[in-house]
Every structure is written in C-alpha cells, then in structure tokens.
CSV table of C-alpha atoms in Angstrom, one decimal:
chain,number,residue,atom,x,y,z
A,1,UNK,CA,-0.2,-5.5,-62.0
A,2,UNK,CA,-2.0,-3.8,-64.9
A,3,UNK,CA,-3.7,-7.0,-65.9
A,4,UNK,CA,-4.8,-7.8,-62.4
A,5,UNK,CA,-6.3,-4.4,-62.1
A,6,UNK,CA,-8.0,-4.9,-65.5
A,7,UNK,CA,-9.5,-8.1,-64.3
A,8,UNK,CA,-11.0,-6.3,-61.3
A,9,UNK,CA,-12.1,-3.1,-63.1
A,10,UNK,CA,-12.8,-4.1,-66.7
A,11,UNK,CA,-11.6,-0.7,-67.9
A,12,UNK,CA,-8.2,0.0,-69.3
A,13,UNK,CA,-8.1,3.6,-68.0
A,14,UNK,CA,-9.2,2.6,-64.5
A,15,UNK,CA,-6.7,-0.3,-64.5
A,16,UNK,CA,-3.9,2.0,-65.4
A,17,UNK,CA,-4.8,4.4,-62.7
A,18,UNK,CA,-5.0,1.6,-60.2
A,19,UNK,CA,-1.7,0.1,-61.3
A,20,UNK,CA,0.0,3.5,-60.9
A,21,UNK,CA,-1.5,4.0,-57.5
A,22,UNK,CA,-0.2,0.5,-56.6
A,23,UNK,CA,3.3,1.3,-57.8
A,24,UNK,CA,3.3,4.5,-55.7
A,25,UNK,CA,2.0,2.7,-52.7
A,26,UNK,CA,4.5,-0.1,-53.1
A,27,UNK,CA,7.3,2.4,-53.4
A,28,UNK,CA,6.2,4.2,-50.2
A,29,UNK,CA,5.9,0.9,-48.3
A,30,UNK,CA,8.9,-0.8,-49.7
A,31,UNK,CA,10.4,-1.1,-46.1
A,32,UNK,CA,7.3,-3.2,-45.1
A,33,UNK,CA,8.2,-5.9,-47.5
A,34,UNK,CA,9.3,-8.7,-45.2
A,35,UNK,CA,10.0,-11.4,-47.8
A,36,UNK,CA,7.3,-13.8,-46.5
A,37,UNK,CA,6.1,-14.1,-50.1
A,38,UNK,CA,7.8,-13.3,-53.4
A,39,UNK,CA,8.1,-9.7,-54.4
A,40,UNK,CA,5.8,-10.3,-57.3
A,41,UNK,CA,3.1,-11.6,-55.0
A,42,UNK,CA,3.6,-8.7,-52.7
A,43,UNK,CA,3.2,-6.2,-55.5
A,44,UNK,CA,0.2,-8.1,-56.9
A,45,UNK,CA,-1.5,-8.1,-53.5
A,46,UNK,CA,-1.1,-4.3,-53.3
A,47,UNK,CA,-2.3,-3.8,-56.9
A,48,UNK,CA,-5.3,-6.0,-56.3
A,49,UNK,CA,-6.3,-4.1,-53.2
A,50,UNK,CA,-5.9,-0.8,-55.0
A,51,UNK,CA,-8.1,-2.1,-57.8
A,52,UNK,CA,-10.8,-3.3,-55.5
A,53,UNK,CA,-10.8,0.0,-53.6
A,54,UNK,CA,-11.2,1.8,-56.9
A,55,UNK,CA,-13.9,-0.6,-58.0
A,56,UNK,CA,-15.8,0.2,-54.8
A,57,UNK,CA,-15.4,4.0,-55.5
A,58,UNK,CA,-16.6,3.8,-59.1
A,59,UNK,CA,-19.4,1.4,-58.5
A,60,UNK,CA,-22.0,4.1,-58.5
A,61,UNK,CA,-25.3,3.6,-60.2
A,62,UNK,CA,-25.0,6.5,-62.5
A,63,UNK,CA,-21.5,5.6,-63.7
A,64,UNK,CA,-22.5,2.0,-64.3
A,65,UNK,CA,-25.5,3.2,-66.3
A,66,UNK,CA,-23.4,5.5,-68.4
A,67,UNK,CA,-20.8,2.9,-69.0
A,68,UNK,CA,-23.2,0.1,-70.0
A,69,UNK,CA,-25.1,2.5,-72.3
A,70,UNK,CA,-22.0,4.0,-73.9
A,71,UNK,CA,-19.8,1.0,-74.3
A,72,UNK,CA,-22.1,-1.2,-76.2
A,73,UNK,CA,-21.4,0.0,-79.7
A,74,UNK,CA,-17.7,0.3,-79.1
A,75,UNK,CA,-17.3,-3.3,-78.0
A,76,UNK,CA,-19.6,-4.8,-80.6
A,77,UNK,CA,-17.0,-4.5,-83.3
A,78,UNK,CA,-14.4,-6.3,-81.2
A,79,UNK,CA,-16.6,-9.2,-80.6
A,80,UNK,CA,-17.7,-9.5,-84.2
A,81,UNK,CA,-14.0,-10.0,-85.2
A,82,UNK,CA,-14.0,-13.5,-83.6
A,83,UNK,CA,-12.7,-16.0,-86.1
A,84,UNK,CA,-15.3,-18.5,-87.2
A,85,UNK,CA,-12.8,-21.1,-88.3
A,86,UNK,CA,-14.0,-21.4,-91.9
A,87,UNK,CA,-17.7,-21.7,-91.1
A,88,UNK,CA,-20.4,-19.8,-93.0
A,89,UNK,CA,-21.2,-16.2,-92.3
A,90,UNK,CA,-24.3,-17.3,-90.4
A,91,UNK,CA,-22.1,-19.5,-88.2
A,92,UNK,CA,-19.7,-16.6,-87.6
A,93,UNK,CA,-22.6,-14.4,-86.6
A,94,UNK,CA,-23.9,-17.0,-84.2
A,95,UNK,CA,-20.5,-17.5,-82.7
A,96,UNK,CA,-20.1,-13.8,-82.2
A,97,UNK,CA,-23.5,-13.7,-80.5
A,98,UNK,CA,-22.4,-16.6,-78.3
A,99,UNK,CA,-19.3,-14.8,-77.3
A,100,UNK,CA,-21.3,-11.7,-76.4
A,101,UNK,CA,-23.6,-13.8,-74.3
A,102,UNK,CA,-20.7,-15.5,-72.5
A,103,UNK,CA,-19.1,-12.1,-71.9
A,104,UNK,CA,-22.4,-10.8,-70.4
A,105,UNK,CA,-22.7,-13.8,-68.2
A,106,UNK,CA,-19.2,-13.6,-67.0
A,107,UNK,CA,-19.7,-9.9,-66.1
A,108,UNK,CA,-22.9,-10.8,-64.2
A,109,UNK,CA,-21.1,-13.4,-62.1
A,110,UNK,CA,-20.7,-12.8,-58.3
A,111,UNK,CA,-17.6,-10.8,-57.9
A,112,UNK,CA,-15.6,-13.5,-56.2
A,113,UNK,CA,-16.2,-16.0,-58.9
A,114,UNK,CA,-15.7,-13.5,-61.7
A,115,UNK,CA,-12.5,-12.1,-60.3
A,116,UNK,CA,-11.0,-15.6,-59.8
A,117,UNK,CA,-12.0,-16.7,-63.3
A,118,UNK,CA,-10.6,-13.7,-65.0
A,119,UNK,CA,-7.4,-13.8,-63.1
A,120,UNK,CA,-6.9,-17.4,-63.8
A,121,UNK,CA,-7.5,-16.9,-67.5
A,122,UNK,CA,-5.3,-13.9,-67.9
A,123,UNK,CA,-2.4,-16.2,-68.1
A,124,UNK,CA,-0.1,-14.1,-66.0
A,125,UNK,CA,-0.7,-15.6,-62.5
A,126,UNK,CA,-0.5,-19.0,-60.9
A,127,UNK,CA,-3.2,-20.3,-58.7
A,128,UNK,CA,-1.0,-19.6,-55.7
A,129,UNK,CA,-0.5,-16.0,-56.7
A,130,UNK,CA,-4.3,-15.6,-57.2
A,131,UNK,CA,-4.8,-17.1,-53.8
A,132,UNK,CA,-2.5,-14.6,-52.3
A,133,UNK,CA,-4.2,-11.7,-54.1
A,134,UNK,CA,-7.7,-12.8,-53.1
A,135,UNK,CA,-6.6,-14.1,-49.7
A,136,UNK,CA,-8.1,-17.5,-50.4
A,137,UNK,CA,-6.6,-21.0,-50.1
A,138,UNK,CA,-5.5,-22.8,-53.3
A,139,UNK,CA,-8.4,-25.2,-53.2
A,140,UNK,CA,-10.9,-22.3,-52.9
A,141,UNK,CA,-9.4,-20.7,-56.0
A,142,UNK,CA,-9.7,-23.8,-58.0
A,143,UNK,CA,-13.2,-24.3,-56.8
A,144,UNK,CA,-14.2,-20.8,-57.7
A,145,UNK,CA,-12.9,-21.2,-61.3
A,146,UNK,CA,-14.8,-24.3,-61.7
A,147,UNK,CA,-18.0,-22.9,-60.1
A,148,UNK,CA,-17.7,-19.8,-62.3
A,149,UNK,CA,-17.6,-21.9,-65.5
A,150,UNK,CA,-20.5,-24.1,-64.3
A,151,UNK,CA,-22.6,-21.1,-63.5
A,152,UNK,CA,-22.0,-19.4,-66.9
A,153,UNK,CA,-22.7,-22.7,-68.6
A,154,UNK,CA,-26.0,-23.2,-66.8
A,155,UNK,CA,-27.1,-19.7,-67.5
A,156,UNK,CA,-26.2,-20.1,-71.2
A,157,UNK,CA,-28.2,-23.3,-71.3
A,158,UNK,CA,-31.1,-21.6,-69.8
A,159,UNK,CA,-30.8,-18.9,-72.5
A,160,UNK,CA,-30.9,-21.6,-75.2
A,161,UNK,CA,-27.2,-21.9,-76.1
A,162,UNK,CA,-26.4,-25.6,-76.4
A,163,UNK,CA,-23.0,-26.7,-77.5
A,164,UNK,CA,-22.3,-30.4,-78.0
A,165,UNK,CA,-19.1,-32.1,-77.0
A,166,UNK,CA,-16.1,-31.5,-79.3
B,1,UNK,CA,-8.0,-31.3,-71.8
B,2,UNK,CA,-9.3,-32.2,-75.3
B,3,UNK,CA,-12.5,-33.7,-73.8
B,4,UNK,CA,-13.5,-30.4,-72.3
B,5,UNK,CA,-16.9,-29.1,-72.9
B,6,UNK,CA,-16.7,-26.7,-75.9
B,7,UNK,CA,-18.6,-24.2,-73.9
B,8,UNK,CA,-15.9,-24.2,-71.3
B,9,UNK,CA,-13.4,-23.4,-74.0
B,10,UNK,CA,-15.5,-20.5,-75.1
B,11,UNK,CA,-15.9,-19.3,-71.5
B,12,UNK,CA,-12.1,-19.4,-71.0
B,13,UNK,CA,-11.5,-17.7,-74.3
B,14,UNK,CA,-13.9,-14.9,-73.5
B,15,UNK,CA,-12.3,-14.5,-70.0
B,16,UNK,CA,-8.9,-14.3,-71.6
B,17,UNK,CA,-10.1,-11.6,-74.0
B,18,UNK,CA,-11.6,-9.6,-71.1
B,19,UNK,CA,-8.2,-9.3,-69.5
B,20,UNK,CA,-6.2,-9.1,-72.8
B,21,UNK,CA,-4.0,-6.2,-73.6
B,22,UNK,CA,-0.9,-4.8,-71.9
B,23,UNK,CA,-0.5,-1.5,-70.2
B,24,UNK,CA,-0.3,1.6,-72.4
B,25,UNK,CA,3.2,2.5,-73.5
B,26,UNK,CA,3.5,5.8,-71.5
B,27,UNK,CA,2.4,4.2,-68.3
B,28,UNK,CA,5.9,3.5,-67.2
B,29,UNK,CA,6.9,7.2,-67.8
B,30,UNK,CA,3.8,8.3,-65.9
B,31,UNK,CA,4.6,6.1,-62.9
B,32,UNK,CA,8.2,7.4,-62.8
B,33,UNK,CA,6.9,11.0,-63.0
B,34,UNK,CA,4.4,10.4,-60.2
B,35,UNK,CA,7.1,8.8,-58.1
B,36,UNK,CA,9.3,11.9,-58.5
B,37,UNK,CA,6.4,14.2,-57.8
B,38,UNK,CA,5.5,12.2,-54.8
B,39,UNK,CA,9.0,12.4,-53.4
B,40,UNK,CA,9.1,16.2,-53.9
B,41,UNK,CA,5.7,16.6,-52.3
B,42,UNK,CA,6.8,14.6,-49.3
B,43,UNK,CA,9.9,16.7,-48.9
B,44,UNK,CA,7.9,19.9,-49.3
B,45,UNK,CA,5.7,18.8,-46.4
B,46,UNK,CA,8.6,18.4,-44.0
B,47,UNK,CA,9.5,22.1,-43.7
B,48,UNK,CA,6.1,23.5,-42.8
B,49,UNK,CA,5.5,20.6,-40.5
B,50,UNK,CA,8.7,21.4,-38.6
B,51,UNK,CA,7.9,25.1,-38.6
B,52,UNK,CA,4.4,24.4,-37.1
B,53,UNK,CA,5.9,22.1,-34.5
B,54,UNK,CA,8.5,24.7,-33.5
B,55,UNK,CA,5.8,27.4,-33.2
B,56,UNK,CA,3.6,25.2,-31.0
B,57,UNK,CA,6.6,24.4,-28.8
B,58,UNK,CA,7.5,28.0,-28.5
B,59,UNK,CA,4.0,29.0,-27.5
B,60,UNK,CA,3.8,26.2,-24.9
B,61,UNK,CA,7.2,27.1,-23.4
B,62,UNK,CA,6.3,30.8,-23.4
B,63,UNK,CA,3.0,30.2,-21.6
B,64,UNK,CA,4.6,28.0,-19.0
B,65,UNK,CA,7.3,30.7,-18.3
B,66,UNK,CA,4.7,33.4,-18.0
B,67,UNK,CA,2.8,31.3,-15.5
B,68,UNK,CA,5.9,31.0,-13.2
B,69,UNK,CA,6.6,34.8,-13.3
B,70,UNK,CA,3.0,35.9,-12.8
B,71,UNK,CA,2.3,37.4,-9.3
B,72,UNK,CA,0.9,35.1,-6.7
B,73,UNK,CA,-2.2,37.2,-6.0
B,74,UNK,CA,-3.9,38.9,-8.9
B,75,UNK,CA,-7.4,40.4,-8.6
B,76,UNK,CA,-9.8,42.0,-11.1
B,77,UNK,CA,-10.8,44.6,-8.6
B,78,UNK,CA,-10.8,48.3,-9.7
B,79,UNK,CA,-7.8,50.3,-8.7
B,80,UNK,CA,-7.8,50.7,-5.0
B,81,UNK,CA,-5.6,53.1,-3.1
B,82,UNK,CA,-3.9,51.1,-0.5
B,83,UNK,CA,-1.5,52.1,2.1
B,84,UNK,CA,0.2,50.6,5.1
B,85,UNK,CA,-2.2,52.7,7.2
B,86,UNK,CA,-5.3,51.1,5.7
B,87,UNK,CA,-7.4,49.4,8.4
B,88,UNK,CA,-7.7,45.6,8.5
B,89,UNK,CA,-11.4,45.7,7.9
B,90,UNK,CA,-11.1,47.7,4.7
B,91,UNK,CA,-8.4,45.3,3.5
B,92,UNK,CA,-10.7,42.3,4.3
B,93,UNK,CA,-13.6,43.9,2.4
B,94,UNK,CA,-11.4,44.5,-0.7
B,95,UNK,CA,-10.1,40.9,-0.6
B,96,UNK,CA,-13.7,39.5,-0.3
B,97,UNK,CA,-14.9,41.5,-3.3
B,98,UNK,CA,-11.9,40.3,-5.3
B,99,UNK,CA,-12.6,36.7,-4.4
B,100,UNK,CA,-16.2,37.0,-5.6
B,101,UNK,CA,-15.1,38.4,-8.9
B,102,UNK,CA,-12.3,35.9,-9.3
B,103,UNK,CA,-14.8,33.1,-8.7
B,104,UNK,CA,-17.1,34.4,-11.4
B,105,UNK,CA,-14.3,34.6,-14.0
B,106,UNK,CA,-12.7,31.6,-15.6
B,107,UNK,CA,-9.5,30.4,-14.0
B,108,UNK,CA,-7.3,30.7,-17.0
B,109,UNK,CA,-8.5,34.3,-17.6
B,110,UNK,CA,-7.6,35.2,-14.0
B,111,UNK,CA,-4.0,34.3,-14.7
B,112,UNK,CA,-3.7,36.5,-17.8
B,113,UNK,CA,-2.8,40.1,-17.4
B,114,UNK,CA,-5.5,42.6,-18.1
B,115,UNK,CA,-6.1,46.3,-18.0
B,116,UNK,CA,-8.4,46.1,-14.9
B,117,UNK,CA,-6.3,43.9,-12.8
B,118,UNK,CA,-4.4,45.4,-9.9
B,119,UNK,CA,-2.1,43.6,-7.6
B,120,UNK,CA,-3.0,44.3,-4.0
B,121,UNK,CA,-0.1,44.2,-1.6
B,122,UNK,CA,-0.7,42.4,1.6
B,123,UNK,CA,0.3,44.0,4.8
B,124,UNK,CA,1.7,41.2,7.0
B,125,UNK,CA,1.1,43.2,10.3
B,126,UNK,CA,-2.6,43.7,9.4
B,127,UNK,CA,-3.0,40.0,8.7
B,128,UNK,CA,-1.3,39.3,12.1
B,129,UNK,CA,-3.9,41.5,13.8
B,130,UNK,CA,-6.7,39.5,12.2
B,131,UNK,CA,-5.4,36.3,13.6
B,132,UNK,CA,-7.5,34.8,16.4
B,133,UNK,CA,-6.0,34.7,20.0
B,134,UNK,CA,-4.3,31.4,20.8
B,135,UNK,CA,-6.4,28.9,22.7
B,136,UNK,CA,-5.4,28.2,26.3
B,137,UNK,CA,-6.7,24.8,27.2
B,138,UNK,CA,-5.6,23.3,30.5
B,139,UNK,CA,-4.0,19.9,30.2
B,140,UNK,CA,-6.4,17.1,31.3
B,141,UNK,CA,-4.9,14.9,34.0
B,142,UNK,CA,-6.0,11.3,33.9
B,143,UNK,CA,-5.4,9.0,36.9
B,144,UNK,CA,-3.6,5.8,36.3
B,145,UNK,CA,-5.7,2.7,36.2
B,146,UNK,CA,-4.6,0.1,38.8
B,147,UNK,CA,-4.5,-3.5,37.6
B,148,UNK,CA,-7.6,-5.3,38.7
B,149,UNK,CA,-7.5,-8.4,40.9
B,150,UNK,CA,-7.6,-11.7,39.0
B,151,UNK,CA,-11.0,-13.2,38.6
B,152,UNK,CA,-11.3,-16.5,40.4
B,153,UNK,CA,-13.6,-19.0,38.6
B,154,UNK,CA,-15.0,-21.9,40.6
B,155,UNK,CA,-15.2,-25.1,38.6
B,156,UNK,CA,-18.6,-26.3,37.4
B,157,UNK,CA,-20.3,-29.1,39.3
B,158,UNK,CA,-20.6,-32.4,37.5
B,159,UNK,CA,-24.0,-32.9,35.9
B,160,UNK,CA,-25.8,-36.1,36.7
B,161,UNK,CA,-26.3,-38.3,33.6
B,162,UNK,CA,-29.8,-38.3,32.3
B,163,UNK,CA,-31.7,-41.6,32.3
B,164,UNK,CA,-33.9,-42.1,29.3
B,165,UNK,CA,-36.6,-44.7,29.5
B,166,UNK,CA,-37.8,-46.4,26.3
B,167,UNK,CA,-41.3,-45.3,25.1
B,168,UNK,CA,-44.1,-47.8,25.4
B,169,UNK,CA,-46.0,-48.9,22.3
B,170,UNK,CA,-49.0,-46.8,22.7
B,171,UNK,CA,-47.0,-43.7,22.9
B,172,UNK,CA,-45.0,-44.7,19.8
B,173,UNK,CA,-48.2,-45.2,17.8
B,174,UNK,CA,-49.5,-41.9,18.8
B,175,UNK,CA,-46.4,-40.3,17.2
C-alpha cells in the first residue's frame, strides 16, 4: 500500500499519510469486502484511491513550485550515487545526468502512463493488480507501460541522449 | 529480455528507484494508534447523537400534545367582558374583529398561547338566534307523462332506375 501511494504521490511523507488513511478506511469498510477480488487487491484499490485523492488535494501550484525548487539539491546526491560499472568518472557523471533526465521525463509523463509505469516497476504488483487499482483492463495496462517507455525514449532522443543497443 | 534497448533498462531502473523504499518503521504503530483513536471517537459520537435525537423526539411529542389540548377557538382580541346577557350583535362584532386579527397573524402563532389571547365562550342560544328562518318551499307537483302513440312510417316508394345515355364524340372532345 505504501509503495502504491509512493508511486502516485512521489513523496514518502504523503505516501505514508495516504497509506494510513487507506488502512483506516479499509478497517471501517471491512464489512463491504465481498471477496470478488483478493483482499490484497481490495486494499490496494482503496490505497490507490486515497493516494489519488491526496494527489488532487496537494496539486496546487504554489506547493508544486516549492517542492520542485526545494527538492533539487536533496535528490541530486542520490542520483549521483548511481554505479557507473567501472567506467571513467566522466562516464559516471554522464550516466548520472542521463538518470536525472530520465527521472524528469518520467515525472512529466501523462498521469495515466506515469502511474502505470511506476506501479509496474515497483516490483510489488502484478499487471492484474495494477489493472484493478487503475480500473483498466490487462491489455491497457501493458500498453500503457510500453507507451510510457516509448514516450520517454523519444523525448530523450530529442534531447540528444542516444544509447546504442547493448 | 537481453536484446532490450539499453535506454529501456535505464527507464525501468529509474522507475524502480522512484518507488523504492519501504514504509517508515513507526508507520505500523501510527496506524494502530489511529485505529484506536478512530474507534474511541466513533464511540464518543454515539452518546451526543442519541441525546440530540431524544431531545428532538421529546420536543415533537410535546408540541403535538399541546396542539391537542389547546382550546378550539383562540383569539388575539383584547380582554372582553362577556356574559350570557350580551347581545348577539355585540358577540358577532367581537368575533369579526378576532377573525381579522387572526387572519393577519401567522397560523402557527395563533395556536401558541400568548398574554393577549382570550378565549371567548360561545353562547349556543345566541348563535341559535342568529340562524336564518327555515325555508318553506312548496313541493312541486309534476304530471305524469303518458306514453305517446307509436309513430307509423310509410315505406318509401321505389325509385325508377336512371337511364344514362353515352356521350357523343363532340361532347367528349369538349371535356
């Protein structure tokens, strides 16, 4: 639940609040669980809804501005710690720059594509569970993941990042 | 998946990092605490809710009882000395004034007791004197209608068949 909220909100504190709210809500509505889906899916659906509601609440311009202005330096150190697999310091710096560019492009994706990509890569949820959370069919979930990757790739190419095949 | 575009691997890796990290350690304790608080708060709401509901019911029941006990005729007229000897015209005038005032005031207010309201007793004998005399209308006698003689219809005479002569050519052309 926490990780699903984190995928939606991008902030650990907000994700924790949303997860707590989801637990409370699930506890109150425990009698509405009919067993149509698994209990985990039911919980995840509630958590996702809570996270999306919270995201709508906090998506105010001034908060976004403060966050993007204040979080830059803090996150920079994380992204510079990306292992460069034995390449030169220049390569390591370039790779860190690439990771930052990819992160920015993922964050700027349309919400539906971004959410699906992040949930699928969190490693905690199956495509079926993601589909239940997003209320989307399995094929749509897979298509969104693929489309999100393609969009990020195209944008990176436009920005001059070219990676050859492995 | 070894043939995947390296950029796709980077994208997936970045997406994984964006959702990496588990919930903070005290989160479970906080959830349990909030669950307990929530239960207590829910229980605390029940008592005032029941009290308010009981109060509302008591008010409604009290009002309905008062409505049944209230006098049938209540006016807002100033205190009027009334006695059995009062003339019928005086009584009528008082009642008319009371009706005008009652019409001006709101209906619920008229039912509520107030300092200016005085119940005017009605003298049944005076009301009897005001009643109009009974109408004496003689019964109307209607003669019985005799059945009429049956109407005899004479059969219609046979109509002679019409003989139609064919038109000559000139007449046909003219048409």
